[in-house]
Coordinates of C-alpha atoms in Angstrom, one line a residue:
Chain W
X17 CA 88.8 -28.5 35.9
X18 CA 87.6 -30.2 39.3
X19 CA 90.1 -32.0 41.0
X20 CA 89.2 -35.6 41.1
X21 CA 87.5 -37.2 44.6
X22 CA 89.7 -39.2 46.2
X23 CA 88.3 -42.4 47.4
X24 CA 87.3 -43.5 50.9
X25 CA 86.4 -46.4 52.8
X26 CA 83.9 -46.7 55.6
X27 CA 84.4 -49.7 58.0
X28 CA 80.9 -49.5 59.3
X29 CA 79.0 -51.4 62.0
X30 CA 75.6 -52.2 61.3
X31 CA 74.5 -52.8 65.0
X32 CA 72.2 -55.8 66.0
X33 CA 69.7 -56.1 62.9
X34 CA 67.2 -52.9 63.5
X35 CA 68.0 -50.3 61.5
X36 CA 66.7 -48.6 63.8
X37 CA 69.9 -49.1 65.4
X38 CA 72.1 -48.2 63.1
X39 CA 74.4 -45.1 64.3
X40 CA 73.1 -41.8 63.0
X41 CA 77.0 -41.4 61.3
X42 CA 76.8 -44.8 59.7
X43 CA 73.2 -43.7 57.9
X44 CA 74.8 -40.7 56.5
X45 CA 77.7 -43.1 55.3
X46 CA 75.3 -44.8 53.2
X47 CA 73.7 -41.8 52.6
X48 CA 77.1 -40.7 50.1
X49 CA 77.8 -44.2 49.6
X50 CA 79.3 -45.3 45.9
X51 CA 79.5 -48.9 47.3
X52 CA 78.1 -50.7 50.0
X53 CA 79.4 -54.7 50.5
X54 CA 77.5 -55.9 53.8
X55 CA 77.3 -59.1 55.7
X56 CA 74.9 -61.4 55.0
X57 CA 73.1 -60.5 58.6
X58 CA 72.7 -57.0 57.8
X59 CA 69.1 -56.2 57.0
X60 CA 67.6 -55.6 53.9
X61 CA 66.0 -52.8 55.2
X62 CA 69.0 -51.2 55.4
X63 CA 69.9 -50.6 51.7
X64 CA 67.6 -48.0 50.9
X65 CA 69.7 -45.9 52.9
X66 CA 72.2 -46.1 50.2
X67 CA 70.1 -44.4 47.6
X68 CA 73.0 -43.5 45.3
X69 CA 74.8 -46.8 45.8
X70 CA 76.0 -50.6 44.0
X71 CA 74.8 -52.6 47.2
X72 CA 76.5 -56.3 47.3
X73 CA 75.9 -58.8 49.6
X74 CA 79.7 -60.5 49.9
X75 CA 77.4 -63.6 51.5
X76 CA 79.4 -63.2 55.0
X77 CA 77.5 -64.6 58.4
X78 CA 79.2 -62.6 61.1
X79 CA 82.3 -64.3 61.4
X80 CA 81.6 -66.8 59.1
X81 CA 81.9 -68.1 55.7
X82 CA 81.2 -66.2 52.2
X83 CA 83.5 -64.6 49.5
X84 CA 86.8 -65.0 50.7
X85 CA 87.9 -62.4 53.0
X86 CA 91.2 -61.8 50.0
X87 CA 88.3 -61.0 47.4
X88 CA 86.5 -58.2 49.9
X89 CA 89.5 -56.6 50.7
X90 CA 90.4 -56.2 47.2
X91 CA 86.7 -54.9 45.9
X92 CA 87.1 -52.1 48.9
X93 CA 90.8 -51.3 47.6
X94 CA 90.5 -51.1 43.7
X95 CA 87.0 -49.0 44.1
X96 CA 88.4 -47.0 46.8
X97 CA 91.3 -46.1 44.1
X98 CA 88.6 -45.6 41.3
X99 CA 87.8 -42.9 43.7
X100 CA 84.4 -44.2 45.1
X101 CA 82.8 -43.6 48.4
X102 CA 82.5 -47.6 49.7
X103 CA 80.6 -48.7 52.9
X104 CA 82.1 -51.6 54.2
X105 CA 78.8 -52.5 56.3
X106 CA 79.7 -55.6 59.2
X107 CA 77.3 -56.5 61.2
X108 CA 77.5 -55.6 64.8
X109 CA 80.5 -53.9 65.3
X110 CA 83.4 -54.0 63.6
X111 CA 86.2 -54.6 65.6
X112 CA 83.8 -57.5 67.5
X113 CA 84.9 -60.7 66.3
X114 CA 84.2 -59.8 62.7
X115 CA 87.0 -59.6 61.4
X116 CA 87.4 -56.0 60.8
X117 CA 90.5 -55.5 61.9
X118 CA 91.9 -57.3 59.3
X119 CA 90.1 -55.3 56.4
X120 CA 91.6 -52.3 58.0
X121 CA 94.8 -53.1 57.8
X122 CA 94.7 -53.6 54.4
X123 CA 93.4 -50.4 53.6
X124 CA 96.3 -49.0 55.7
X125 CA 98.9 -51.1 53.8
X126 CA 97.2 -50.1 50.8
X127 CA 97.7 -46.9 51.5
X128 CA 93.5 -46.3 50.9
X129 CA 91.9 -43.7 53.7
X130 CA 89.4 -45.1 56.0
X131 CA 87.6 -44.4 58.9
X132 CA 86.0 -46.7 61.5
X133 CA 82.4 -46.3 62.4
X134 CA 81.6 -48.3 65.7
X135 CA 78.4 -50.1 66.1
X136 CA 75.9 -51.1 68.4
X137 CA 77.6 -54.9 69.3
X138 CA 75.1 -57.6 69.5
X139 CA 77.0 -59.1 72.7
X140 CA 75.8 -56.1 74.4
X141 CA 72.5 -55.5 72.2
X142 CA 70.8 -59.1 72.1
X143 CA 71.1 -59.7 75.7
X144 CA 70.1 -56.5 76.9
X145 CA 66.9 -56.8 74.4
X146 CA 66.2 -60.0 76.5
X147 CA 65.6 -58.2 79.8
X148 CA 69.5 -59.1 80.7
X149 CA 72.2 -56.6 81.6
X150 CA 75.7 -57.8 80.9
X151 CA 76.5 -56.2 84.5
X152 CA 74.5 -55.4 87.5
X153 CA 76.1 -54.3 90.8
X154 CA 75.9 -57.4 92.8
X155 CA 75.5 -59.7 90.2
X156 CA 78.4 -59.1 87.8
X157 CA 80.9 -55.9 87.5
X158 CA 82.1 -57.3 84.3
X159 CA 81.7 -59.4 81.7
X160 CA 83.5 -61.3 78.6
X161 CA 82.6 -61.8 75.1
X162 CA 84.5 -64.7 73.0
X163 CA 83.5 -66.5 70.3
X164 CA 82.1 -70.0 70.3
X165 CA 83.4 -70.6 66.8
X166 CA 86.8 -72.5 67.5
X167 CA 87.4 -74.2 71.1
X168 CA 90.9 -73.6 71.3
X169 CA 90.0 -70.3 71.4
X170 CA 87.7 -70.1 73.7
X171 CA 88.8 -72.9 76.2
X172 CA 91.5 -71.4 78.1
X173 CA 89.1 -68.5 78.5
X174 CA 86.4 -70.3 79.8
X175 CA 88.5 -72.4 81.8
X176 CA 90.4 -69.8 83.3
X177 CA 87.5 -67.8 85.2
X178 CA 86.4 -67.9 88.3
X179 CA 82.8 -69.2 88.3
X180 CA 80.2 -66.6 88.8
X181 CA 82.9 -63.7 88.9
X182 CA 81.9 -62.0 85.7
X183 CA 79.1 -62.7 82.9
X184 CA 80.1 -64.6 80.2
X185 CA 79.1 -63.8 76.3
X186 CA 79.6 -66.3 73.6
X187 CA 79.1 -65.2 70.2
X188 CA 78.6 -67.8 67.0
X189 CA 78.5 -70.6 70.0
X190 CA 74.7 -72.1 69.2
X191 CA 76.3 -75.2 67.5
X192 CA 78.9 -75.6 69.8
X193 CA 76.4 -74.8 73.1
X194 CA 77.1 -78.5 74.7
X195 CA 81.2 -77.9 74.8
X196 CA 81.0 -74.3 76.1
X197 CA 78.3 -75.7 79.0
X198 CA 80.5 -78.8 80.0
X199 CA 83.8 -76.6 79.9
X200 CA 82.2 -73.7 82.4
X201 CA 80.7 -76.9 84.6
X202 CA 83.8 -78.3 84.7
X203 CA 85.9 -75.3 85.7
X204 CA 83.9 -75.2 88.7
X205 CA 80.3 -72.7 87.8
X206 CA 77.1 -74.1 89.2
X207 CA 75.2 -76.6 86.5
X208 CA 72.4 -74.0 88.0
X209 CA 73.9 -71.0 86.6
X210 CA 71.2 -68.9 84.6
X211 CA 71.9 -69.0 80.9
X212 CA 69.9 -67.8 77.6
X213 CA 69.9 -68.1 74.2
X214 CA 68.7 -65.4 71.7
X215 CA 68.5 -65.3 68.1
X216 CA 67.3 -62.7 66.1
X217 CA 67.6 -59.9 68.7
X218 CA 65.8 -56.4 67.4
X219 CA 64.3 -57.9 64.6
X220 CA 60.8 -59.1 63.4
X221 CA 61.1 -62.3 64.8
X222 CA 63.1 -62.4 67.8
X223 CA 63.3 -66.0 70.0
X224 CA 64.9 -66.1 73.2
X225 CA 65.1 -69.3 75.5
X226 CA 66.0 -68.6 79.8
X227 CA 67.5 -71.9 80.8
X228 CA 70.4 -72.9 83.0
X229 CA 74.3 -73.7 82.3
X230 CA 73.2 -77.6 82.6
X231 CA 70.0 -77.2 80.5
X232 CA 72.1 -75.3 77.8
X233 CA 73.1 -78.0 75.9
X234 CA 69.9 -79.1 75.1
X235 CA 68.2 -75.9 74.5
X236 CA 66.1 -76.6 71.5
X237 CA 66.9 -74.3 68.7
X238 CA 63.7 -72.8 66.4
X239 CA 62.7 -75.3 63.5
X240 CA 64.1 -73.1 60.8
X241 CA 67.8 -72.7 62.1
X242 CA 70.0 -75.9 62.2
X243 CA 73.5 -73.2 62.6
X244 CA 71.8 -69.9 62.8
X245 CA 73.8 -67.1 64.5
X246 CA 72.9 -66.3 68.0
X247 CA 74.3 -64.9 71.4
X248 CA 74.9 -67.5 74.4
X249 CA 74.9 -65.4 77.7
X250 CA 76.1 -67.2 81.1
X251 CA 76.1 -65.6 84.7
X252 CA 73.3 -64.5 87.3
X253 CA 72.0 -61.6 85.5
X254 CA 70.5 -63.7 83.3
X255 CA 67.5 -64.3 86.2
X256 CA 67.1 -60.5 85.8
X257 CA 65.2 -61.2 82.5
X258 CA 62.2 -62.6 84.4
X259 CA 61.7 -58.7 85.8
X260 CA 63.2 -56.9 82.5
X261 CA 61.9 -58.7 79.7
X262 CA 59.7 -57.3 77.3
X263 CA 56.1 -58.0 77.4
X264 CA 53.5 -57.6 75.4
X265 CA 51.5 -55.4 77.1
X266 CA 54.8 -53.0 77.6
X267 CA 54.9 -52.9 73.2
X268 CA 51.0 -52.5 73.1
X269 CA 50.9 -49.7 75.4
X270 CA 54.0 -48.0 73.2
X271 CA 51.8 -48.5 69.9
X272 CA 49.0 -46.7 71.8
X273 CA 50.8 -43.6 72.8
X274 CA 52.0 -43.2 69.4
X275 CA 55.2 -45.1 69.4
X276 CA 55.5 -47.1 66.2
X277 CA 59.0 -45.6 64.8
X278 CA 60.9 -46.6 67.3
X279 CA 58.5 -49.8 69.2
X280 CA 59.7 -52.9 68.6
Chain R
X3 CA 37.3 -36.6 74.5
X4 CA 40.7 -38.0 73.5
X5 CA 42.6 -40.9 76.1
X6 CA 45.2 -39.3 78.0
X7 CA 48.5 -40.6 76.7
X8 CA 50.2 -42.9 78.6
X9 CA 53.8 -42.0 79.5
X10 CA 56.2 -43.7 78.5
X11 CA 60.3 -44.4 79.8
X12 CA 63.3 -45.0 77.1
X13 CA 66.7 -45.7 79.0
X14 CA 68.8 -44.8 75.9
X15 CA 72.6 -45.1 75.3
X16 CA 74.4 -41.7 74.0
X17 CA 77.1 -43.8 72.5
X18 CA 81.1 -42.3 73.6
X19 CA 80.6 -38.9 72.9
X20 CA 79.6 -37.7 69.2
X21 CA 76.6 -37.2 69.1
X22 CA 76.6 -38.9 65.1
X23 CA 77.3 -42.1 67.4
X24 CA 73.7 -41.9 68.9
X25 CA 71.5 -44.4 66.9
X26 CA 68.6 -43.5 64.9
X27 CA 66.4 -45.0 67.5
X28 CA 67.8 -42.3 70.1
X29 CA 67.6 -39.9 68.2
X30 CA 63.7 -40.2 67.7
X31 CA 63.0 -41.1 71.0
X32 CA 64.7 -37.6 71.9
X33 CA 62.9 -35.7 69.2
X34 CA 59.4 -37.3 70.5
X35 CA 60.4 -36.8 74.3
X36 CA 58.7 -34.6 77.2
X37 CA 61.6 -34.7 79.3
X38 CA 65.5 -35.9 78.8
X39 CA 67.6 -36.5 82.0
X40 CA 71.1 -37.1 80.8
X41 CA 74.7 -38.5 82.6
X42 CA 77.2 -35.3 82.9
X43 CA 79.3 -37.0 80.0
X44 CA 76.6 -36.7 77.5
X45 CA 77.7 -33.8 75.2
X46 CA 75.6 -30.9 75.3
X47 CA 75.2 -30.6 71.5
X48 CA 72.8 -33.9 72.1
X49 CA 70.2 -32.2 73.5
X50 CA 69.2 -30.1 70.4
X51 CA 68.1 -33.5 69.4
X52 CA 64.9 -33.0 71.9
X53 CA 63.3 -29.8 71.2
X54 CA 60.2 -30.5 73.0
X55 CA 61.8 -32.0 76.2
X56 CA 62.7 -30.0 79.3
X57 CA 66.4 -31.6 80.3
X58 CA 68.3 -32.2 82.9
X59 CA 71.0 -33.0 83.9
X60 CA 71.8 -35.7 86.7
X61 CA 75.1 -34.8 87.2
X62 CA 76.0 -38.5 86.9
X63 CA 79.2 -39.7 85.3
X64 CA 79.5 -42.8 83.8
X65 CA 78.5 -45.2 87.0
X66 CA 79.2 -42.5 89.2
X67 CA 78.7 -39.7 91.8
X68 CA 76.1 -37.2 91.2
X69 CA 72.3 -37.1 91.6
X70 CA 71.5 -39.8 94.4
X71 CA 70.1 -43.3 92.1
X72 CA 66.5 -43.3 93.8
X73 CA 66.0 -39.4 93.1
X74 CA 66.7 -40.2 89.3
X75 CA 64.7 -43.4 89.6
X76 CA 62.1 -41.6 91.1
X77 CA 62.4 -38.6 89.0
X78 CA 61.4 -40.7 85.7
X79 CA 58.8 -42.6 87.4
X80 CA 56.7 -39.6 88.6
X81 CA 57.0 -38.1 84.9
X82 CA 56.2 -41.2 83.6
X83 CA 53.1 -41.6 86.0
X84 CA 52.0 -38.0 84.8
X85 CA 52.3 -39.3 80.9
X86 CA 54.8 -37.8 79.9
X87 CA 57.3 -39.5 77.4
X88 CA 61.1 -39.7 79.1
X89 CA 64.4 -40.5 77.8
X90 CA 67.0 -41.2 80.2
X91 CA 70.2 -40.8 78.4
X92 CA 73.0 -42.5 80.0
X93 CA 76.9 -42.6 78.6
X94 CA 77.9 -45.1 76.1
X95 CA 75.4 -48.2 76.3
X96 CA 72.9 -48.8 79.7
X97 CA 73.4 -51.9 80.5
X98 CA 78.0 -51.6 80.4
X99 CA 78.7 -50.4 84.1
X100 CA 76.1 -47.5 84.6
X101 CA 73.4 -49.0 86.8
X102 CA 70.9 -48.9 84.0
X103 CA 69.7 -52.3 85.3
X104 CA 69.0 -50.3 88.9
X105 CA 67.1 -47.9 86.3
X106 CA 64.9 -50.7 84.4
X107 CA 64.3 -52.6 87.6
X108 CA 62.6 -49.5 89.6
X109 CA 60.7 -48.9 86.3
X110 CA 59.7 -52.3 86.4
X111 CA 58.4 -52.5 89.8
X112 CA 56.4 -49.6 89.5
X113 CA 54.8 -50.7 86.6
X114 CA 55.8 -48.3 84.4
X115 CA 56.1 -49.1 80.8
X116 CA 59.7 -49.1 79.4
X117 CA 62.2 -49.7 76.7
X118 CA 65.8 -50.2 76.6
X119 CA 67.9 -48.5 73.8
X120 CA 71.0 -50.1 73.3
X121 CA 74.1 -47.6 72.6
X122 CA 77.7 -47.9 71.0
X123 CA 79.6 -49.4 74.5
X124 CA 82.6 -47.1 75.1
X125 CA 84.3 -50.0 75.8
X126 CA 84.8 -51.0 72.1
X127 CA 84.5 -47.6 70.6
X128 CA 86.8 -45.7 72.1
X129 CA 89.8 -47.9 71.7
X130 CA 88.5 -48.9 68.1
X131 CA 88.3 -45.6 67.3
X132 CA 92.6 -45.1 68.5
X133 CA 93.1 -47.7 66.2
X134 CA 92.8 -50.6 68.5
X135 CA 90.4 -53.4 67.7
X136 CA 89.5 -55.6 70.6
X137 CA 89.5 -59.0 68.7
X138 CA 91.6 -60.1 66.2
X139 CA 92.1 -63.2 64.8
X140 CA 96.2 -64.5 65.7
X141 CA 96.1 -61.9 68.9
X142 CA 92.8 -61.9 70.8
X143 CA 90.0 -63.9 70.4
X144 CA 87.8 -62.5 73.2
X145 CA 88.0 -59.1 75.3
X146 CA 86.7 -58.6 79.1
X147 CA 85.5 -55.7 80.2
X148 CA 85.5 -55.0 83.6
X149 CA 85.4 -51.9 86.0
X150 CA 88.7 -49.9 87.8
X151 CA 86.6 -48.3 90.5
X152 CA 86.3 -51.2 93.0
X153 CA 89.6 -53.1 93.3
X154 CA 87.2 -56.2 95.1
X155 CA 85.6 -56.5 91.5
X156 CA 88.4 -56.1 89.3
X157 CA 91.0 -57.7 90.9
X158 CA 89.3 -61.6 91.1
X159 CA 88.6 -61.6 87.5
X160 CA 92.0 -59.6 86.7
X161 CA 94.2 -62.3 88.3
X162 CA 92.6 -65.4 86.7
X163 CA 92.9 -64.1 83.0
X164 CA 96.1 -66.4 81.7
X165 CA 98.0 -63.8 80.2
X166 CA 97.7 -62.4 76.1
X167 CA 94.7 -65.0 76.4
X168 CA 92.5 -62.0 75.6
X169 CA 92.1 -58.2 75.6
X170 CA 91.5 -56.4 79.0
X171 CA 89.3 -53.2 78.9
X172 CA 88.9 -51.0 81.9
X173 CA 86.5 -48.4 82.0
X174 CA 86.4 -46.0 85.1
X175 CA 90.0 -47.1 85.6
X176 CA 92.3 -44.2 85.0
X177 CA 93.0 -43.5 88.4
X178 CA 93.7 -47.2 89.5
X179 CA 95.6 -48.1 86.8
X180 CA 98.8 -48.5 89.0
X181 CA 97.4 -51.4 91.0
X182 CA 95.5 -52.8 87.7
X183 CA 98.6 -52.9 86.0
X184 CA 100.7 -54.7 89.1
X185 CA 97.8 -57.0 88.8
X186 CA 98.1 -58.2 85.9
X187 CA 102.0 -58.5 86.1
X188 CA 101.5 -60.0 89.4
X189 CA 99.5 -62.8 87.3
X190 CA 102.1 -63.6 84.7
X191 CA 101.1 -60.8 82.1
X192 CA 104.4 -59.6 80.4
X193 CA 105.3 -56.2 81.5
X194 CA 106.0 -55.0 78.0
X195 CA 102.3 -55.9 77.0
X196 CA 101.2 -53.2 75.0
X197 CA 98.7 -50.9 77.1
X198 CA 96.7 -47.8 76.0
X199 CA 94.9 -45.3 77.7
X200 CA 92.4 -43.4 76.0
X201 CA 90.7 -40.0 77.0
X202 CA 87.5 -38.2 75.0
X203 CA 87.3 -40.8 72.2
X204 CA 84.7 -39.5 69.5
X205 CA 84.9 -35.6 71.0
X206 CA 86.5 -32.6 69.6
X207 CA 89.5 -33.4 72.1
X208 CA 90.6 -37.1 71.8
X209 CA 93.9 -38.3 73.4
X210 CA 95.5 -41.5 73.4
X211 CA 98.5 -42.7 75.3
X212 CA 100.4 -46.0 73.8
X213 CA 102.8 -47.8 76.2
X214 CA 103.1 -51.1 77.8
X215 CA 101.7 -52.7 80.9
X216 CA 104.4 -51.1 82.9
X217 CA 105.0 -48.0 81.8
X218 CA 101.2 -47.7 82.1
X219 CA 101.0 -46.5 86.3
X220 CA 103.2 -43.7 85.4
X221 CA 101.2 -42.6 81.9
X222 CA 100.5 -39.0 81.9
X223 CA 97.2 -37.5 82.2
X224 CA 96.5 -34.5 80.4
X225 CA 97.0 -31.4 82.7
X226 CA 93.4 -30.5 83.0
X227 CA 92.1 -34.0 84.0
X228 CA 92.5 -35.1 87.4
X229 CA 90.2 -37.6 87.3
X230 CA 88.9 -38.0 84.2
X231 CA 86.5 -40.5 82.6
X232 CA 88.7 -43.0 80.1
X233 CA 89.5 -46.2 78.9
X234 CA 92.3 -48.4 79.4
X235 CA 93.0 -51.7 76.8
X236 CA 95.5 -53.9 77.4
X237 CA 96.5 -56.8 75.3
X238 CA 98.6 -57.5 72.0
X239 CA 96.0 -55.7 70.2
X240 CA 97.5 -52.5 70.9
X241 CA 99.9 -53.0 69.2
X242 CA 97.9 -52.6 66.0
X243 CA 97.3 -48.8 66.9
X244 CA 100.4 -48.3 65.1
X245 CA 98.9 -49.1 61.8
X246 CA 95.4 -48.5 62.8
X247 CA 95.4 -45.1 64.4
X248 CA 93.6 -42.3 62.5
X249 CA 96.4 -39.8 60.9
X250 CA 95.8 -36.0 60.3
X251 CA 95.9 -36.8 56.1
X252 CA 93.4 -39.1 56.4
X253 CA 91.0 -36.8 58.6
X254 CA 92.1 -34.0 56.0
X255 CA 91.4 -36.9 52.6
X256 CA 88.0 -36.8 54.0
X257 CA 87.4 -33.4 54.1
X258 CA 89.2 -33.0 50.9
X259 CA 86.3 -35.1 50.1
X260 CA 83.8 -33.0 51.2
X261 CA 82.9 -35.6 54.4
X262 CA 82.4 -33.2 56.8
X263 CA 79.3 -34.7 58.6
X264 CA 80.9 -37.7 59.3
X265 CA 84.5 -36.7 59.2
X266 CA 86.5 -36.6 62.5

């Protein structure tokens, strides 16, 4: 009589939205998957990955709101202990701001083996797709990545560094965009800083506004999104994106050499 | 008679080491490439990814010595010029500390058509993957990242972080770490912060030291590495390692499992 498999839980990052940009490891996840409960974010191209697989969106934005972050844990847990294969897919990374560290300590409590399968982060990802490096010797030999979901969290942050010393990254920040500007301007950082704004980095339909620090708060958001997620990015290689950017011409000359798998 | 093919440039992220970290976008762009010139860190079992490409390496490692920046520049522009389709494959993600903004600028300015490729940063994935998640909600809401080879960098942006306000990642640090840890104490940070140095995350070889801020100058390297590549995290967030951090029975569950692809 076969033994019975034991259960096992994937804590997987989805990356940026591409699929395309999923990790080779986290495709072969799905691949064996039992279970897969992504983020709200995640692509729906990504699912038919999981051929094998129950796929259920648990309805969270990255960092956000959705089933209660009790009811996810639990799902993982008593499937993992059924003795399914469960893809816990986040979007981004993981362990950026999403909460994942808190699902893995609860399969550690519970006793449940798990792995962690880092991700492409968007904090990195979305800007870089927007002609910006987070660093660039001269310009910025660091950067930081908070979120812009609660201010007392990010304030002391913001306040705290030395303007133009690093580039800053907000995460979940578009609603609270006017705040995060005044408390950089006020903390001393040129209202002429470069700053951008990009939603729907490696996808379909990707938007990004070049502005600066004091034109921020105004930056119009697209029609359809009145709290859509996004990536705030604040520093001097932001002015990069005006040499790094993708054009059109650049995609159109990929498509004619061949280069539809991986364009875009 | 056919149109030549135009060439093409991809400045592609390997990820931290495994090569399951690549993403799926790499990995095409290596099996459609001419000619691959990879960072010295970049494992070697990568390149059976590009079986068409001639590779080289640049000797680089992560944003440092090696293969002089213009030759490489240069390099990838004349292959490009002769159509033929690069990938430059640099450690972890391009745009986090290893001049792939130099990279996309030359490529840029000569007009040569290009993509970046974003990768899994190092910076998250290697302490993520010792069981140290860079946010978490109660203990860090934000991380910087920042560079240990040039104390000018470092030290502005290392002194103005109010202390525990969030987690401190150093890559390119591990020989530094004495004055980057009297910096930070210097600052206010408590001595016994918890600090962990981490050495081949994702290879065949990991090793990860957990201590505190002050202990950290006197951390032991391991006997064959006298100035090895690594990354340091400092912060409360360490202090999760002690639940987090992978354990031989889990490894051995997942084998157990029959996970052998993306086991380990």
């Amino acid at each position: 009589m076969a033994a019975r498999r034991p259960g096992y839980v994937w804590l997987v990052g989805a990356g940026p939205g591409d699929p395309e940009l999923l990790t080779r490891k986290a495709a072969r996840c799905l691949e064996e998957a039992d279970l897969v409960l992504y983020d709200a974010l995640v692509s729906s191209e990504v699912l038919p990955l999981a051929p094998r697989a129950q796929c259920f969106s648990v309805g969270k934005r990255c960092g956000g709101r959705g089933v209660r972050q009790e009811t996810i844990q639990k799902l993982m847990i008593r499937a993992a202990r059924r003795g399914k294969r469960v893809v816990r897919l986040k979007c981004g990374d993981p362990f950026v701001l999403g909460r994942g560290g808190e699902e893995a300590i609860a399969l550690a409590v519970a006793g449940v083996p798990f792995e962690v399968v880092p991700g492409v982060t968007t904090a990195v990802a979305a800007p870089a797709l927007a002609g910006v490096p987070v660093t660039h010797r001269g310009l910025a030999s660091g950067f930081a990545v908070v979120s812009g979901h609660d201010e007392r969290a990010y304030e002391p942050i913001l306040r705290s560094l030395p303007p133009d010393s690093l580039t800053v990254v907000v995460l979940m920040g578009l609603r609270t965009r006017n705040r995060l500007a005044a408390t950089l301007i006020e903390a001393g950082w040129a209202p002429a800083t470069p700053a951008a704004m990009i939603l729907g980095a490696s996808t379909a339909s990707p938007h990004a506004w070049i502005g600066t620090l004091d034109t921020l708060a105004t930056a119009p958001l697209p029609a359809e999104a009145a709290d859509p997620p996004g990536t705030i990015v604040i520093g001097r290689v932001v002015s990069l994106s005006s040499i790094l950017a993708p054009r059109a011409e650049s995609s159109a000359s990929a498509h004619a050499a061949g280069e539809r798998r991986t364009g875009g």
